[in-house]
Short mmCIF file of C-alpha atoms in Angstrom, two decimals:
data_model
loop_
_atom_site.label_atom_id
_atom_site.label_comp_id
_atom_site.label_asym_id
_atom_site.label_seq_id
_atom_site.Cartn_x
_atom_site.Cartn_y
_atom_site.Cartn_z
CA MET A 1 -0.53 -0.34 0.16
CA ILE A 2 1.49 3.49 -1.04
CA LEU A 3 0.47 6.59 0.97
CA MET A 4 0.14 10.22 -0.14
CA VAL A 5 0.87 13.13 2.00
CA TYR A 6 -0.06 15.90 0.68
CA ASN A 7 -0.74 19.89 0.89
CA LYS A 8 -0.65 23.08 -1.14
CA GLN A 9 3.06 22.74 -0.61
CA VAL A 10 4.28 19.10 -0.97
CA CYS A 11 3.40 15.68 -2.66
CA LYS A 12 5.44 12.91 -1.10
CA GLU A 13 4.75 9.10 -2.07
CA PHE A 14 5.68 6.36 1.03
CA LEU A 15 5.43 2.53 1.00
CA LEU A 16 3.59 1.04 3.82
CA PRO A 17 6.07 -2.04 4.69
CA ASN A 18 5.05 -5.98 4.36
CA ILE A 19 4.47 -5.67 8.40
CA HIS A 20 2.17 -7.58 10.05
CA ASP A 21 0.39 -6.71 13.56
CA ALA A 22 2.71 -3.73 14.68
CA ASP A 23 2.73 -0.16 14.60
CA TYR A 24 4.86 1.81 11.98
CA MET A 25 5.07 5.75 12.31
CA ILE A 26 6.22 8.46 8.90
CA ALA A 27 7.79 11.01 9.82
CA LEU A 28 6.46 14.68 8.48
CA PRO A 29 9.81 17.34 8.29
CA HIS A 30 8.27 20.69 9.42
CA GLU A 31 10.61 22.29 6.85
CA MET A 32 9.23 20.00 3.99
CA TYR A 33 5.83 20.79 4.44
CA GLY A 34 5.76 24.38 6.17
CA LEU A 35 4.34 23.36 8.91
CA VAL A 36 4.84 24.79 12.52
CA GLU A 37 6.47 21.51 14.35
CA ASP A 38 7.29 18.15 12.68
CA VAL A 39 4.20 15.03 12.42
CA ASP A 40 4.01 11.38 13.07
CA ILE A 41 1.80 9.58 11.39
CA LYS A 42 0.66 6.63 13.32
CA LEU A 43 -0.37 3.43 11.57
CA GLU A 44 -1.61 0.05 13.12
CA ASN A 45 -1.31 -3.27 11.04
CA SER A 46 -3.31 -6.38 12.08
CA SER A 47 -5.87 -8.65 9.60
CA ILE A 48 -7.56 -6.10 8.93
CA GLY A 49 -4.99 -4.38 6.92
CA TRP A 50 -3.76 -1.29 7.52
CA GLU A 51 -5.75 1.50 10.08
CA LEU A 52 -5.17 5.57 10.59
CA VAL A 53 -5.12 5.87 14.06
CA ASN A 54 -5.29 8.68 16.22
CA ASN A 55 -1.87 11.33 17.89
CA GLU A 56 -0.92 13.83 20.44
CA ASN A 57 -0.27 16.22 17.63
CA TYR A 58 -3.41 15.79 15.50
CA ARG A 59 -5.98 14.68 14.77
CA VAL A 60 -8.06 11.55 11.93
CA TRP A 61 -11.00 12.93 8.84
CA VAL A 62 -13.20 11.06 7.09
CA ASN A 63 -15.97 12.64 5.72
CA GLN A 64 -15.79 15.35 8.04
CA GLU A 65 -16.36 13.01 10.80
CA ASN A 66 -13.41 13.07 14.30
CA ARG A 67 -12.56 9.40 14.26
CA GLU A 68 -10.09 8.31 16.80
CA ARG A 69 -8.90 4.79 13.86
CA CYS A 70 -10.05 5.06 10.26
CA LEU A 71 -8.57 1.98 8.14
CA LEU A 72 -7.55 2.51 5.14
CA HIS A 73 -8.87 0.98 1.41
CA HIS A 74 -8.17 2.14 -2.22
CA GLU A 75 -8.91 5.35 -3.21
CA ASP A 76 -9.81 6.81 -0.17
CA ILE A 77 -8.94 10.33 0.79
CA VAL A 78 -8.73 10.83 4.81
CA GLY A 79 -7.93 14.28 6.23
CA ILE A 80 -5.51 15.20 8.49
CA LYS A 81 -5.77 18.38 11.26
CA THR A 82 -2.84 18.88 13.49
CA GLU A 83 -2.90 20.66 16.94
CA ASN A 84 -2.22 23.60 15.10
CA GLY A 85 -4.40 24.74 12.92
CA GLU A 86 -2.43 23.26 9.50
CA GLN A 87 -4.72 20.70 7.41
CA LEU A 88 -2.85 18.05 4.96
CA GLN A 89 -4.64 15.12 3.38
CA ILE A 90 -3.55 10.98 2.93
CA ILE A 91 -3.93 9.66 -0.74
CA VAL A 92 -4.21 6.12 -0.24
CA VAL A 93 -3.12 3.06 -2.93
CA ASP A 94 -3.68 -0.11 -2.77
CA SER A 95 -0.55 -0.34 -5.13
CA ALA A 96 2.91 -1.46 -4.52
CA ILE A 97 5.46 0.14 -6.39
CA THR A 98 7.78 -2.52 -8.34
CA PHE A 99 10.05 -2.03 -10.40
CA ARG A 100 8.15 0.56 -13.34
CA VAL A 101 9.29 0.24 -16.97
CA MET A 102 9.48 3.34 -18.26
CA GLU A 103 9.33 4.79 -21.36
CA LYS A 104 11.64 7.27 -23.01
CA TYR A 105 10.67 9.51 -25.07
CA ASP A 106 12.52 12.42 -27.73
CA ILE A 107 11.23 16.35 -26.95
CA SER A 108 14.83 16.85 -29.19
CA MET A 109 12.16 18.02 -32.10
CA MET A 110 9.60 18.84 -29.50
CA LYS A 111 8.38 22.41 -28.65
CA GLU A 112 5.47 22.03 -26.33
CA ILE A 113 3.48 18.80 -24.46
CA SER A 114 0.20 19.11 -23.34
CA ILE A 115 -0.56 16.35 -19.49
CA GLY A 116 -3.66 16.38 -18.44
CA LYS A 117 -6.62 14.07 -18.24
CA ASN A 118 -8.29 14.67 -21.61
CA SER A 119 -8.32 13.02 -25.14
CA GLY A 120 -5.94 16.49 -26.01
CA ASN A 121 -3.00 16.17 -24.39
CA LEU A 122 0.22 14.22 -25.41
CA ILE A 123 0.64 12.41 -22.03
CA GLN A 124 -2.91 11.59 -20.53
CA TYR A 125 -3.38 10.47 -17.78
CA ARG A 126 -6.51 10.05 -15.30
CA PHE A 127 -5.95 9.26 -11.34
CA MET A 128 -9.67 10.09 -9.27
CA GLU A 129 -10.67 13.04 -9.85
CA LEU A 130 -7.02 14.46 -8.50
CA VAL A 131 -5.54 15.58 -12.71
CA SER A 132 -7.20 18.10 -14.29
CA GLY A 133 -8.29 18.35 -17.77
CA PHE A 134 -4.75 20.16 -18.62
CA HIS A 135 -3.10 19.46 -15.65
CA ALA A 136 -0.12 21.18 -16.85
CA ASN A 137 3.08 21.85 -19.97
CA LEU A 138 6.58 21.62 -21.04
CA ILE A 139 7.23 24.15 -23.10
CA HIS A 140 10.59 24.98 -24.78
CA HIS A 141 12.16 27.99 -25.09
CA SER A 142 15.62 29.19 -26.55
CA ASP A 143 17.45 28.72 -23.57
CA GLY A 144 15.68 25.19 -21.83
CA TRP A 145 12.28 23.06 -20.78
CA TYR A 146 10.31 25.09 -18.91
CA LEU A 147 7.37 23.25 -17.20
CA GLU A 148 4.69 25.18 -16.39
CA ASP A 149 1.11 24.19 -13.94
CA ILE A 150 -2.11 24.98 -15.08
CA SER A 151 -4.45 22.73 -12.37
CA HIS A 152 -5.79 22.76 -9.48
CA ASN A 153 -4.35 20.53 -7.01
CA GLY A 154 -0.16 21.09 -8.45
CA VAL A 155 2.68 19.40 -10.19
CA PHE A 156 5.25 18.53 -7.94
CA CYS A 157 9.24 18.68 -9.08
CA GLY A 158 11.04 17.50 -6.30
CA ASN A 159 8.02 16.52 -4.06
CA CYS A 160 7.62 20.23 -4.01
CA ARG A 161 5.16 22.11 -5.78
CA ILE A 162 5.52 24.88 -8.63
CA ARG A 163 4.72 28.04 -8.64
CA GLY A 164 3.59 28.88 -12.08
CA LYS A 165 6.52 27.71 -13.88
CA LYS A 166 9.57 26.06 -13.28
CA LYS A 167 12.48 25.74 -15.48
CA LEU A 168 14.30 22.45 -15.28
CA VAL A 169 17.41 20.96 -15.07
CA PHE A 170 19.19 17.77 -15.82
CA GLY A 171 17.70 15.58 -13.65
CA ASP A 172 14.33 16.78 -12.32
CA HIS A 173 11.46 14.70 -11.43
CA VAL A 174 8.06 15.57 -12.38
CA ASP A 175 5.37 14.00 -9.92
CA ILE A 176 1.79 14.88 -10.90
CA PHE A 177 -0.33 12.23 -8.26
CA GLY A 178 1.78 9.23 -9.57
CA LEU A 179 2.75 10.27 -13.30
CA HIS A 180 6.45 10.48 -13.05
CA LEU A 181 8.60 12.04 -15.61
CA LEU A 182 12.10 12.39 -15.24
CA PHE A 183 13.76 15.76 -18.17
CA LEU A 184 16.99 14.10 -19.54
CA GLY A 185 17.77 17.24 -20.77
CA GLU A 186 16.04 15.95 -25.34
CA MET A 187 14.54 13.03 -23.38
CA ILE A 188 11.71 12.62 -20.90
CA VAL A 189 11.46 9.48 -19.49
CA VAL A 190 7.54 8.41 -18.09
CA GLY A 191 6.12 6.05 -15.63
CA THR A 192 3.51 5.31 -13.37
CA HIS A 193 2.63 2.06 -11.14
CA TYR A 194 -0.97 3.43 -10.66
CA GLY A 195 -3.57 5.05 -12.85
CA GLU A 196 -4.74 5.20 -16.92
CA LEU A 197 -1.32 6.50 -18.40
CA ASN A 198 -1.63 7.03 -22.79
CA VAL A 199 1.24 8.65 -25.01
CA LYS A 200 -0.08 9.90 -28.11
CA GLU A 201 3.16 7.80 -29.53
CA ASP A 202 2.56 9.42 -33.45
CA ILE A 203 3.67 12.65 -32.12
CA LEU A 204 5.57 11.91 -29.36
CA LYS A 205 8.09 9.60 -30.30
CA PRO A 206 9.36 6.81 -28.20
CA MET A 207 13.36 6.84 -27.97
CA GLU A 208 14.83 3.93 -30.93
CA ILE A 209 17.88 2.34 -28.27
CA GLU A 210 19.84 0.10 -30.69
CA THR A 211 19.58 -3.00 -29.03
CA VAL A 212 23.37 -5.19 -28.50
CA HIS A 213 22.89 -9.43 -28.70
CA PRO A 214 26.15 -10.97 -26.85
CA GLU A 215 26.69 -12.89 -29.93
CA GLU A 216 27.77 -9.65 -32.43
CA GLU A 217 29.32 -8.23 -28.88
CA SER A 218 31.76 -11.25 -29.12
CA ARG A 219 32.51 -11.40 -32.58
CA LYS A 220 33.39 -8.00 -31.48
CA LYS A 221 35.66 -8.52 -29.60
CA GLN A 222 37.67 -11.35 -31.91
CA LYS A 223 38.30 -9.28 -34.25
CA GLU A 224 39.48 -5.87 -31.61
CA GLN A 225 43.37 -6.00 -32.39
CA ALA A 226 44.92 -8.51 -30.64
CA TYR A 227 48.05 -6.67 -28.08
CA PHE A 228 50.50 -7.81 -26.45
CA ASN A 229 54.04 -7.06 -24.50
CA ARG A 230 57.44 -8.11 -26.29
CA SER A 231 61.09 -7.18 -25.06
CA PRO A 232 62.30 -3.43 -25.61
CA ARG A 233 64.79 -3.64 -27.76
CA ASN A 234 67.83 -1.20 -26.61
CA LEU A 235 68.51 -1.99 -22.80
CA ALA A 236 69.54 0.53 -20.04
CA THR A 237 73.46 0.58 -19.80
CA LEU A 238 74.28 -0.94 -16.99
CA TYR A 239 76.07 0.58 -14.20
CA LYS A 240 80.50 -0.63 -14.54
CA GLU A 241 82.10 1.17 -12.83
CA GLU A 242 84.32 -0.90 -10.42
CA VAL A 243 83.19 -0.34 -6.57
CA GLU A 244 85.43 -1.40 -3.96
CA ILE A 245 83.99 -3.54 -0.51
CA GLU A 246 86.09 -2.34 2.18
CA SER A 247 86.54 -6.18 4.49
#
């Protein structure tokens, strides 16, 4: 199970461990989430599943009702209200983070890439009701690529919500509620663990990466020039002056 802990500033995924009949804590640093103090989210696992439990520094809210504990289900959205009045949301996904197949796309000839749940986007992504029809744009300018947020719920780069536009640098990780994009200059890598993802590959072309077969690699090595060491033709002259050794 994955929990996305979200507020107006940050959205971060937490994978719950494969444990049974045990307690677990998720630490939310105040610097990251813009809180007055750190918050530790308390969870308990039992035979019925994972439960979110009230703690001394927050209360659990479901459908505007305070709960002492809440059994978590797929696509639940649970509210957290801290003792300082700050609010967070926990989005529940009944999925495991396994080895994700990420597709690589060539953007060297692109000018703009739209992202959202509507069919008119080059990258169409839908998850619950969190993704807007037109959620974000990747726009190429003379000085590089920019990420633009045009959504209601936010676009996150390095777990932090961007405001307006952000210039992307090599290696930036963009997260839109489970849609993951990695910016690699003239290439983007796209994938998700959950949600519905469709890329218009007739326009946004997949990268063609040459496959190297072991047999071909072996033949290439056999053709390489072999190098070996031989004795040098000119040896350095040895020191010949007689040396008297005292007896």
